[in-house]
mmCIF file of C-alpha atoms and ligand atoms in Angstrom:
data_model
loop_
_atom_site.group_PDB
_atom_site.id
_atom_site.type_symbol
_atom_site.label_atom_id
_atom_site.label_comp_id
_atom_site.label_asym_id
_atom_site.label_seq_id
_atom_site.Cartn_x
_atom_site.Cartn_y
_atom_site.Cartn_z
ATOM 1 C CA MET A 297 -26.766 69.013 42.572
ATOM 2 C CA ARG A 298 -29.879 71.139 42.674
ATOM 3 C CA ILE A 299 -33.118 69.129 42.831
ATOM 4 C CA GLN A 300 -36.751 69.839 43.679
ATOM 5 C CA ALA A 301 -38.325 68.075 46.628
ATOM 6 C CA ALA A 302 -41.555 68.112 48.634
ATOM 7 C CA VAL A 303 -40.286 69.031 52.096
ATOM 8 C CA LEU A 304 -42.203 68.447 55.327
ATOM 9 C CA ARG A 305 -41.196 71.422 57.506
ATOM 10 C CA GLU A 306 -43.533 70.844 60.464
ATOM 11 C CA ARG A 307 -45.270 67.719 61.714
ATOM 12 C CA ALA A 308 -48.729 69.175 61.131
ATOM 13 C CA GLY A 309 -47.835 71.420 58.203
ATOM 14 C CA ALA A 310 -48.309 71.079 54.458
ATOM 15 C CA PHE A 311 -45.605 69.724 52.167
ATOM 16 C CA LYS A 312 -43.753 72.508 50.347
ATOM 17 C CA ILE A 313 -41.940 72.140 47.028
ATOM 18 C CA GLU A 314 -38.437 73.524 47.506
ATOM 19 C CA ASP A 315 -35.090 73.652 45.741
ATOM 20 C CA VAL A 316 -32.714 71.360 47.605
ATOM 21 C CA ASP A 317 -28.992 70.664 47.201
ATOM 22 C CA LEU A 318 -28.290 66.939 47.134
ATOM 23 C CA ALA A 319 -24.766 65.499 47.314
ATOM 24 C CA GLU A 320 -23.361 63.364 44.506
ATOM 25 C CA PRO A 321 -23.516 59.586 45.036
ATOM 26 C CA GLY A 322 -20.821 58.176 47.306
ATOM 27 C CA PRO A 323 -19.506 54.593 47.439
ATOM 28 C CA GLU A 324 -22.223 52.010 46.724
ATOM 29 C CA GLU A 325 -24.788 54.728 46.029
ATOM 30 C CA VAL A 326 -26.769 55.726 42.965
ATOM 31 C CA LEU A 327 -28.620 58.871 41.933
ATOM 32 C CA VAL A 328 -32.065 58.187 40.468
ATOM 33 C CA GLU A 329 -34.193 60.624 38.472
ATOM 34 C CA ILE A 330 -37.670 59.846 39.814
ATOM 35 C CA ALA A 331 -40.370 59.029 37.230
ATOM 36 C CA GLY A 332 -43.065 58.463 39.851
ATOM 37 C CA THR A 333 -43.317 57.703 43.541
ATOM 38 C CA GLY A 334 -46.143 56.141 45.511
ATOM 39 C CA PHE A 335 -47.621 57.705 48.635
ATOM 40 C CA CYS A 336 -47.757 55.155 51.489
ATOM 41 C CA HIS A 337 -49.386 55.683 54.885
ATOM 42 C CA THR A 338 -45.973 55.093 56.474
ATOM 43 C CA ASP A 339 -44.921 58.425 54.958
ATOM 44 C CA LEU A 340 -47.292 60.047 57.429
ATOM 45 C CA LEU A 341 -45.651 58.623 60.577
ATOM 46 C CA PRO A 342 -43.497 61.782 61.020
ATOM 47 C CA ARG A 343 -46.749 63.690 61.500
ATOM 48 C CA ILE A 344 -47.058 61.944 64.897
ATOM 49 C CA ASP A 345 -45.599 63.917 67.823
ATOM 50 C CA GLY A 346 -42.518 62.212 69.196
ATOM 51 C CA PHE A 347 -41.907 60.005 66.141
ATOM 52 C CA MET A 348 -38.193 59.306 65.692
ATOM 53 C CA ALA A 349 -37.855 61.157 62.354
ATOM 54 C CA GLU A 350 -38.134 64.905 62.816
ATOM 55 C CA PRO A 351 -38.890 67.593 60.225
ATOM 56 C CA PRO A 352 -37.557 69.090 58.087
ATOM 57 C CA LEU A 353 -37.723 65.884 56.071
ATOM 58 C CA ILE A 354 -37.997 64.604 52.537
ATOM 59 C CA LEU A 355 -40.223 61.519 52.646
ATOM 60 C CA GLY A 356 -41.308 59.069 49.942
ATOM 61 C CA HIS A 357 -40.291 55.410 49.776
ATOM 62 C CA GLU A 358 -42.001 53.944 46.717
ATOM 63 C CA GLY A 359 -39.820 55.494 44.042
ATOM 64 C CA ALA A 360 -39.228 54.358 40.474
ATOM 65 C CA GLY A 361 -36.976 56.029 37.945
ATOM 66 C CA VAL A 362 -33.811 56.062 35.887
ATOM 67 C CA VAL A 363 -30.266 55.894 37.255
ATOM 68 C CA THR A 364 -28.422 59.087 36.238
ATOM 69 C CA ALA A 365 -25.155 58.677 38.189
ATOM 70 C CA THR A 366 -23.397 55.941 40.135
ATOM 71 C CA GLY A 367 -20.820 56.112 42.909
ATOM 72 C CA PRO A 368 -17.681 53.974 43.242
ATOM 73 C CA GLY A 369 -18.239 50.253 43.607
ATOM 74 C CA VAL A 370 -21.679 50.062 41.961
ATOM 75 C CA THR A 371 -21.857 47.104 39.590
ATOM 76 C CA ASP A 372 -25.456 45.868 39.455
ATOM 77 C CA VAL A 373 -26.931 48.932 37.744
ATOM 78 C CA ALA A 374 -25.540 51.576 35.383
ATOM 79 C CA VAL A 375 -26.498 55.018 34.141
ATOM 80 C CA GLY A 376 -29.732 54.541 32.196
ATOM 81 C CA SER A 377 -30.946 51.523 34.202
ATOM 82 C CA HIS A 378 -34.658 51.564 35.061
ATOM 83 C CA VAL A 379 -35.110 50.791 38.742
ATOM 84 C CA VAL A 380 -37.619 50.539 41.576
ATOM 85 C CA LEU A 381 -36.384 51.845 44.937
ATOM 86 C CA SER A 382 -37.283 49.539 47.808
ATOM 87 C CA PHE A 383 -36.519 49.569 51.527
ATOM 88 C CA ASP A 384 -32.952 49.763 52.807
ATOM 89 C CA HIS A 385 -31.186 46.948 54.630
ATOM 90 C CA CYS A 386 -27.566 46.196 55.566
ATOM 91 C CA GLY A 387 -27.048 42.984 53.607
ATOM 92 C CA THR A 388 -24.746 41.489 56.270
ATOM 93 C CA CYS A 389 -26.685 40.933 59.517
ATOM 94 C CA PRO A 390 -28.126 37.462 60.317
ATOM 95 C CA ALA A 391 -31.618 38.393 59.045
ATOM 96 C CA CYS A 392 -30.285 39.810 55.761
ATOM 97 C CA VAL A 393 -27.955 36.844 55.203
ATOM 98 C CA ASP A 394 -30.865 34.489 55.918
ATOM 99 C CA GLY A 395 -33.014 36.097 53.195
ATOM 100 C CA HIS A 396 -35.242 38.233 55.422
ATOM 101 C CA PRO A 397 -34.082 41.821 54.751
ATOM 102 C CA ALA A 398 -37.289 43.325 56.172
ATOM 103 C CA TYR A 399 -36.099 42.098 59.564
ATOM 104 C CA CYS A 400 -32.635 43.638 59.113
ATOM 105 C CA ARG A 401 -31.201 44.466 62.537
ATOM 106 C CA SER A 402 -30.762 48.084 61.423
ATOM 107 C CA PHE A 403 -34.120 48.386 59.593
ATOM 108 C CA TRP A 404 -35.487 51.151 61.818
ATOM 109 C CA ARG A 405 -32.435 53.371 61.654
ATOM 110 C CA ARG A 406 -31.997 52.880 57.919
ATOM 111 C CA ASN A 407 -35.614 53.412 56.953
ATOM 112 C CA LEU A 408 -37.530 55.390 59.534
ATOM 113 C CA VAL A 409 -35.155 58.107 60.678
ATOM 114 C CA GLY A 410 -34.114 60.303 57.765
ATOM 115 C CA ARG A 411 -30.401 61.073 57.817
ATOM 116 C CA THR A 412 -29.326 64.544 58.884
ATOM 117 C CA ASP A 413 -25.941 66.162 59.462
ATOM 118 C CA ASP A 414 -25.425 64.004 62.536
ATOM 119 C CA ASP A 415 -25.835 60.817 60.543
ATOM 120 C CA GLY A 416 -24.131 61.492 57.220
ATOM 121 C CA GLY A 417 -27.108 63.266 55.672
ATOM 122 C CA ARG A 418 -26.412 65.149 52.479
ATOM 123 C CA ALA A 419 -29.482 67.224 51.659
ATOM 124 C CA ARG A 420 -29.532 70.976 52.302
ATOM 125 C CA ASP A 421 -32.027 73.724 51.720
ATOM 126 C CA HIS A 422 -31.289 77.042 49.955
ATOM 127 C CA ALA A 423 -30.108 78.567 53.252
ATOM 128 C CA GLY A 424 -27.668 75.702 53.878
ATOM 129 C CA GLY A 425 -29.774 74.060 56.580
ATOM 130 C CA SER A 426 -29.699 70.279 56.902
ATOM 131 C CA ILE A 427 -32.814 68.392 55.754
ATOM 132 C CA GLY A 428 -33.490 64.809 56.784
ATOM 133 C CA ALA A 429 -33.249 62.587 53.715
ATOM 134 C CA GLN A 430 -32.602 59.027 52.550
ATOM 135 C CA TRP A 431 -35.857 58.020 54.282
ATOM 136 C CA PHE A 432 -36.115 54.292 53.475
ATOM 137 C CA GLY A 433 -32.744 54.716 51.772
ATOM 138 C CA GLN A 434 -34.226 57.093 49.208
ATOM 139 C CA SER A 435 -36.546 60.090 50.007
ATOM 140 C CA SER A 436 -38.311 59.949 46.673
ATOM 141 C CA PHE A 437 -40.842 62.787 47.071
ATOM 142 C CA ALA A 438 -38.386 64.608 44.846
ATOM 143 C CA SER A 439 -37.132 65.002 41.303
ATOM 144 C CA HIS A 440 -34.072 62.911 42.239
ATOM 145 C CA ALA A 441 -33.146 60.555 45.067
ATOM 146 C CA LEU A 442 -29.863 59.292 46.427
ATOM 147 C CA ALA A 443 -30.234 55.568 47.089
ATOM 148 C CA GLU A 444 -28.119 52.675 48.231
ATOM 149 C CA ALA A 445 -27.261 50.463 45.253
ATOM 150 C CA ARG A 446 -28.464 47.397 47.181
ATOM 151 C CA ASN A 447 -32.012 48.735 47.539
ATOM 152 C CA VAL A 448 -32.587 49.551 43.887
ATOM 153 C CA VAL A 449 -34.121 46.746 41.855
ATOM 154 C CA PRO A 450 -33.586 46.763 38.073
ATOM 155 C CA VAL A 451 -36.815 46.447 36.081
ATOM 156 C CA PRO A 452 -37.344 45.688 32.392
ATOM 157 C CA ASP A 453 -38.154 48.213 29.687
ATOM 158 C CA GLY A 454 -41.631 48.162 28.201
ATOM 159 C CA VAL A 455 -43.494 48.611 31.483
ATOM 160 C CA PRO A 456 -44.889 51.954 32.722
ATOM 161 C CA LEU A 457 -41.960 52.985 34.909
ATOM 162 C CA GLU A 458 -43.795 55.893 36.554
ATOM 163 C CA LEU A 459 -46.396 53.468 38.001
ATOM 164 C CA LEU A 460 -44.003 50.838 39.373
ATOM 165 C CA GLY A 461 -43.087 52.569 42.656
ATOM 166 C CA PRO A 462 -45.872 50.968 44.734
ATOM 167 C CA LEU A 463 -44.287 47.586 43.969
ATOM 168 C CA ALA A 464 -41.581 48.684 46.423
ATOM 169 C CA CYS A 465 -43.800 48.726 49.507
ATOM 170 C CA GLY A 466 -47.614 48.667 49.346
ATOM 171 C CA VAL A 467 -48.070 46.007 46.668
ATOM 172 C CA LEU A 468 -44.973 44.149 47.909
ATOM 173 C CA THR A 469 -46.454 44.022 51.419
ATOM 174 C CA GLY A 470 -49.835 42.653 50.337
ATOM 175 C CA ALA A 471 -48.535 40.192 47.769
ATOM 176 C CA GLY A 472 -45.479 39.160 49.801
ATOM 177 C CA SER A 473 -47.640 38.393 52.831
ATOM 178 C CA VAL A 474 -49.884 36.169 50.713
ATOM 179 C CA PHE A 475 -47.136 34.381 48.772
ATOM 180 C CA ARG A 476 -44.277 34.150 51.270
ATOM 181 C CA VAL A 477 -45.785 34.150 54.734
ATOM 182 C CA LEU A 478 -49.357 32.862 54.490
ATOM 183 C CA GLN A 479 -48.483 30.756 51.441
ATOM 184 C CA VAL A 480 -51.998 30.955 50.091
ATOM 185 C CA ALA A 481 -52.389 28.025 47.709
ATOM 186 C CA ARG A 482 -54.850 26.584 45.231
ATOM 187 C CA GLY A 483 -58.038 25.415 46.871
ATOM 188 C CA THR A 484 -57.444 27.163 50.213
ATOM 189 C CA SER A 485 -59.402 29.963 51.823
ATOM 190 C CA THR A 486 -58.227 33.382 52.929
ATOM 191 C CA ALA A 487 -59.844 36.501 54.359
ATOM 192 C CA ILE A 488 -58.368 39.944 53.731
ATOM 193 C CA TYR A 489 -59.424 42.555 56.280
ATOM 194 C CA GLY A 490 -59.279 46.084 54.897
ATOM 195 C CA ALA A 491 -59.500 46.802 51.153
ATOM 196 C CA GLY A 492 -56.948 49.594 50.811
ATOM 197 C CA ALA A 493 -53.822 49.398 48.668
ATOM 198 C CA VAL A 494 -52.203 46.623 50.727
ATOM 199 C CA GLY A 495 -55.429 44.645 51.187
ATOM 200 C CA LEU A 496 -56.406 44.813 47.515
ATOM 201 C CA SER A 497 -52.868 43.775 46.533
ATOM 202 C CA ALA A 498 -53.333 40.769 48.812
ATOM 203 C CA VAL A 499 -56.697 40.025 47.164
ATOM 204 C CA MET A 500 -55.091 40.063 43.700
ATOM 205 C CA ALA A 501 -52.221 37.861 44.889
ATOM 206 C CA ALA A 502 -54.567 35.328 46.503
ATOM 207 C CA ALA A 503 -56.699 35.216 43.360
ATOM 208 C CA SER A 504 -53.587 34.688 41.221
ATOM 209 C CA ALA A 505 -52.696 31.754 43.506
ATOM 210 C CA ASN A 506 -56.120 30.211 42.729
ATOM 211 C CA ALA A 507 -57.406 30.253 46.291
ATOM 212 C CA GLU A 508 -60.939 28.853 46.435
ATOM 213 C CA TYR A 509 -62.255 31.523 48.804
ATOM 214 C CA VAL A 510 -60.876 35.057 48.766
ATOM 215 C CA ILE A 511 -63.030 37.051 51.158
ATOM 216 C CA ALA A 512 -62.561 40.829 51.366
ATOM 217 C CA VAL A 513 -63.880 42.598 54.460
ATOM 218 C CA ASP A 514 -64.290 46.390 54.572
ATOM 219 C CA ARG A 515 -66.769 49.131 55.456
ATOM 220 C CA HIS A 516 -66.657 50.856 52.066
ATOM 221 C CA ARG A 517 -68.954 49.441 49.413
ATOM 222 C CA ALA A 518 -66.965 50.920 46.516
ATOM 223 C CA ARG A 519 -63.819 49.179 47.712
ATOM 224 C CA LEU A 520 -65.634 45.877 48.113
ATOM 225 C CA ASP A 521 -66.952 46.209 44.563
ATOM 226 C CA LEU A 522 -63.399 46.813 43.351
ATOM 227 C CA ALA A 523 -62.222 43.796 45.384
ATOM 228 C CA LEU A 524 -64.742 41.646 43.501
ATOM 229 C CA GLU A 525 -63.423 42.959 40.182
ATOM 230 C CA LEU A 526 -59.844 42.196 41.276
ATOM 231 C CA GLY A 527 -60.519 38.572 42.211
ATOM 232 C CA ALA A 528 -62.307 38.408 45.552
ATOM 233 C CA THR A 529 -64.817 35.563 45.495
ATOM 234 C CA HIS A 530 -66.890 37.018 48.353
ATOM 235 C CA VAL A 531 -67.100 40.240 50.320
ATOM 236 C CA VAL A 532 -68.367 41.164 53.774
ATOM 237 C CA ASP A 533 -69.546 44.714 54.410
ATOM 238 C CA SER A 534 -68.622 45.143 58.064
ATOM 239 C CA THR A 535 -70.566 48.374 58.511
ATOM 240 C CA GLY A 536 -72.413 48.124 61.821
ATOM 241 C CA LEU A 537 -71.375 44.510 62.437
ATOM 242 C CA SER A 538 -70.077 43.332 65.810
ATOM 243 C CA VAL A 539 -66.819 41.367 66.122
ATOM 244 C CA GLY A 540 -68.816 38.161 66.495
ATOM 245 C CA GLU A 541 -70.985 38.936 63.476
ATOM 246 C CA ILE A 542 -67.981 39.584 61.231
ATOM 247 C CA ALA A 543 -66.354 36.337 62.344
ATOM 248 C CA SER A 544 -69.515 34.296 61.849
ATOM 249 C CA GLN A 545 -70.112 35.692 58.349
ATOM 250 C CA VAL A 546 -66.541 34.889 57.265
ATOM 251 C CA LYS A 547 -66.818 31.412 58.824
ATOM 252 C CA LYS A 548 -70.099 30.739 57.064
ATOM 253 C CA ILE A 549 -68.765 31.789 53.652
ATOM 254 C CA SER A 550 -65.588 29.719 54.063
ATOM 255 C CA ARG A 551 -67.494 26.705 55.423
ATOM 256 C CA GLY A 552 -65.972 26.606 58.875
ATOM 257 C CA GLY A 553 -63.198 29.192 58.891
ATOM 258 C CA THR A 554 -60.378 30.443 56.701
ATOM 259 C CA ASP A 555 -57.005 28.745 56.380
ATOM 260 C CA THR A 556 -55.298 32.133 56.437
ATOM 261 C CA ALA A 557 -56.128 35.782 56.984
ATOM 262 C CA LEU A 558 -54.418 39.144 56.633
ATOM 263 C CA ASP A 559 -55.268 42.206 58.680
ATOM 264 C CA THR A 560 -54.400 45.488 56.979
ATOM 265 C CA THR A 561 -56.598 47.689 59.165
ATOM 266 C CA GLY A 562 -54.600 47.802 62.391
ATOM 267 C CA ALA A 563 -57.917 47.901 64.256
ATOM 268 C CA PRO A 564 -57.876 45.654 67.379
ATOM 269 C CA SER A 565 -61.514 44.557 67.013
ATOM 270 C CA VAL A 566 -60.932 43.483 63.410
ATOM 271 C CA VAL A 567 -57.959 41.380 64.473
ATOM 272 C CA THR A 568 -60.129 39.705 67.112
ATOM 273 C CA ALA A 569 -62.749 38.941 64.461
ATOM 274 C CA GLY A 570 -60.107 37.619 62.059
ATOM 275 C CA VAL A 571 -58.652 35.229 64.627
ATOM 276 C CA GLY A 572 -62.159 34.047 65.525
ATOM 277 C CA ALA A 573 -62.861 33.285 61.865
ATOM 278 C CA LEU A 574 -59.733 31.144 61.374
ATOM 279 C CA ARG A 575 -60.091 27.394 61.140
ATOM 280 C CA PRO A 576 -57.954 25.273 63.517
ATOM 281 C CA GLN A 577 -54.241 25.695 62.691
ATOM 282 C CA GLY A 578 -55.026 28.784 60.650
ATOM 283 C CA THR A 579 -52.667 31.764 60.507
ATOM 284 C CA LEU A 580 -53.465 35.470 60.617
ATOM 285 C CA GLY A 581 -50.858 38.030 59.579
ATOM 286 C CA LEU A 582 -50.718 41.639 60.770
ATOM 287 C CA VAL A 583 -49.131 44.059 58.317
ATOM 288 C CA SER A 584 -49.368 47.226 60.342
ATOM 289 C CA ALA A 585 -48.794 48.160 63.935
ATOM 290 C CA VAL A 586 -52.134 47.642 65.647
ATOM 291 C CA ALA A 587 -53.430 50.763 67.394
ATOM 292 C CA GLY A 588 -53.997 49.886 71.040
ATOM 293 C CA THR A 589 -54.306 46.450 72.570
ATOM 294 C CA ILE A 590 -55.512 43.291 70.857
ATOM 295 C CA GLU A 591 -58.015 41.409 72.998
ATOM 296 C CA LEU A 592 -58.346 37.689 72.431
ATOM 297 C CA PRO A 593 -60.361 35.175 74.470
ATOM 298 C CA GLY A 594 -58.055 32.932 76.516
ATOM 299 C CA ASP A 595 -58.766 29.949 74.294
ATOM 300 C CA ALA A 596 -58.561 31.889 70.996
ATOM 301 C CA LEU A 597 -55.335 30.197 69.868
ATOM 302 C CA ALA A 598 -55.964 26.836 71.560
ATOM 303 C CA THR A 599 -56.682 25.037 68.296
ATOM 304 C CA GLY A 600 -53.203 25.645 66.925
ATOM 305 C CA LYS A 601 -53.887 29.068 65.485
ATOM 306 C CA THR A 602 -51.031 31.492 64.808
ATOM 307 C CA VAL A 603 -50.957 35.294 64.793
ATOM 308 C CA THR A 604 -47.830 36.801 63.269
ATOM 309 C CA GLY A 605 -46.591 40.283 62.436
ATOM 310 C CA ILE A 606 -45.294 40.805 58.906
ATOM 311 C CA LEU A 607 -42.980 43.584 57.734
ATOM 312 C CA GLU A 608 -42.764 44.400 54.010
ATOM 313 C CA GLY A 609 -44.341 41.038 53.152
ATOM 314 C CA ASP A 610 -41.106 39.409 54.422
ATOM 315 C CA ALA A 611 -40.070 39.832 50.802
ATOM 316 C CA VAL A 612 -36.701 39.921 49.102
ATOM 317 C CA PRO A 613 -37.383 42.877 46.790
ATOM 318 C CA HIS A 614 -34.882 41.729 44.123
ATOM 319 C CA GLU A 615 -36.832 38.484 43.802
ATOM 320 C CA LEU A 616 -40.434 39.504 44.349
ATOM 321 C CA ILE A 617 -40.615 42.792 42.392
ATOM 322 C CA PRO A 618 -39.670 41.134 39.051
ATOM 323 C CA GLU A 619 -42.226 38.389 39.807
ATOM 324 C CA LEU A 620 -44.924 40.997 40.461
ATOM 325 C CA ILE A 621 -44.113 42.722 37.157
ATOM 326 C CA GLU A 622 -44.453 39.402 35.349
ATOM 327 C CA LEU A 623 -47.833 38.755 37.009
ATOM 328 C CA TRP A 624 -48.919 42.252 35.941
ATOM 329 C CA ARG A 625 -47.866 41.514 32.352
ATOM 330 C CA GLN A 626 -50.038 38.388 32.463
ATOM 331 C CA GLY A 627 -53.001 40.445 33.679
ATOM 332 C CA ARG A 628 -53.045 38.603 37.013
ATOM 333 C CA LEU A 629 -51.986 41.492 39.259
ATOM 334 C CA PRO A 630 -53.505 44.688 37.819
ATOM 335 C CA PHE A 631 -52.118 46.933 40.567
ATOM 336 C CA ASP A 632 -52.329 49.935 38.226
ATOM 337 C CA ARG A 633 -56.085 49.923 38.906
ATOM 338 C CA LEU A 634 -55.378 51.062 42.477
ATOM 339 C CA ILE A 635 -53.420 54.107 41.308
ATOM 340 C CA ARG A 636 -54.335 57.717 40.680
ATOM 341 C CA THR A 637 -51.498 59.979 39.517
ATOM 342 C CA TYR A 638 -50.886 63.538 40.688
ATOM 343 C CA PRO A 639 -48.205 66.074 39.802
ATOM 344 C CA MET A 640 -45.706 66.201 42.686
ATOM 345 C CA SER A 641 -46.806 69.814 43.228
ATOM 346 C CA GLU A 642 -50.259 68.480 44.242
ATOM 347 C CA ILE A 643 -48.887 66.257 47.012
ATOM 348 C CA ASN A 644 -51.104 67.902 49.639
ATOM 349 C CA GLN A 645 -54.203 67.145 47.591
ATOM 350 C CA ALA A 646 -52.980 63.567 47.184
ATOM 351 C CA GLU A 647 -52.618 63.251 50.962
ATOM 352 C CA ALA A 648 -56.134 64.606 51.498
ATOM 353 C CA ASP A 649 -57.622 62.259 48.890
ATOM 354 C CA MET A 650 -55.952 59.247 50.473
ATOM 355 C CA ALA A 651 -57.146 60.297 53.929
ATOM 356 C CA SER A 652 -60.743 60.648 52.704
ATOM 357 C CA GLY A 653 -60.561 57.305 50.928
ATOM 358 C CA GLU A 654 -61.241 58.856 47.529
ATOM 359 C CA THR A 655 -57.855 57.675 46.273
ATOM 360 C CA ILE A 656 -56.536 54.215 47.127
ATOM 361 C CA LYS A 657 -52.933 54.757 46.027
ATOM 362 C CA ALA A 658 -51.576 58.124 44.944
ATOM 363 C CA VAL A 659 -48.533 58.196 42.691
ATOM 364 C CA LEU A 660 -46.728 61.541 42.451
ATOM 365 C CA ILE A 661 -45.103 62.537 39.178
ATOM 366 C CA PRO A 662 -42.248 65.083 39.441
ATOM 367 C CA GLY A 663 -42.363 67.843 36.855
ATOM 368 C CA ALA A 664 -45.884 67.028 35.681
ATOM 369 C CA THR A 665 -48.236 69.985 35.429
ATOM 370 C CA THR A 666 -51.639 68.334 35.156
HETATM 371 ZN ZN1 ZN B 786 -44.732 51.910 52.686
HETATM 372 ZN ZN1 ZN B 787 -29.335 43.558 57.803
#
């Protein structure tokens, strides 16, 4: 069928809205008419020279929309179902069977490549050329996306479908890390480094878990102010602070160190500060690949501290996304406050606004004109 998609033609080029031919859903696949799709920093990885996914590509992996067709064998959703499109996974490898689909043995190939002719891809441009699609099992920077049935999560009516896409990755990552991995609990302390979409989602999750200290650390005053509105109990403006100064401020606020911490910055010096500010036996999670090398003093982990990487909040999307919607309904996870919507045709402006920090989370609306 003929769809419209924002196509990345060159690593450093602008996105272009194009007509694209997309195949009908095959076995265990669904076609989803996209109501809105979040813009995540991971969508910018193909801008890096040498990255495994090569343009031309249709990106986008925080889609939400309505199922308009189903392939053979699909039983969990039907035409008309409202769904959020999350990351792809195989469902049968040891990690998937054990309830950790983010660590699926084929995660990279399924999510970070973009299928082309060589790999069963089924998106073509007007000249018949193959376009990489099904990025994260979807490619939702488009009017429609072909998704695997197992990575679409049904959602209830009565919620703003066009805003739910970020629950698939950014909000899932922040909240999943807090709930599932760090297990932030009532009366405990946590520090969240970086107050972007993932960090602020973690702040909201920690507040909803009734942590006693929720400390947000960032260099942008406006984001720290928003963190306070979203449930942070304290903030640290790290502008001009050394690693040691950041750690000592967080330790002082938390009366000796935090039980847990989450780094969303990927900055090595921030990770060093976060580990230094943990109490004995504390755990720090890393949600993004850290740029460069993390330097830790030789005795940094001696008191039983743990540093762990976390992909996609180690979440099971079918379980966590409905829970996040329920928390939103209760007013305890107001993730919509992170969002600014743009027509899909303004995707390049959305990218620029996220890069400048003016927008925390862009959501692109296909077909919108304003
Ligand atoms: Zn993402
Ligand atoms: Zn798997």
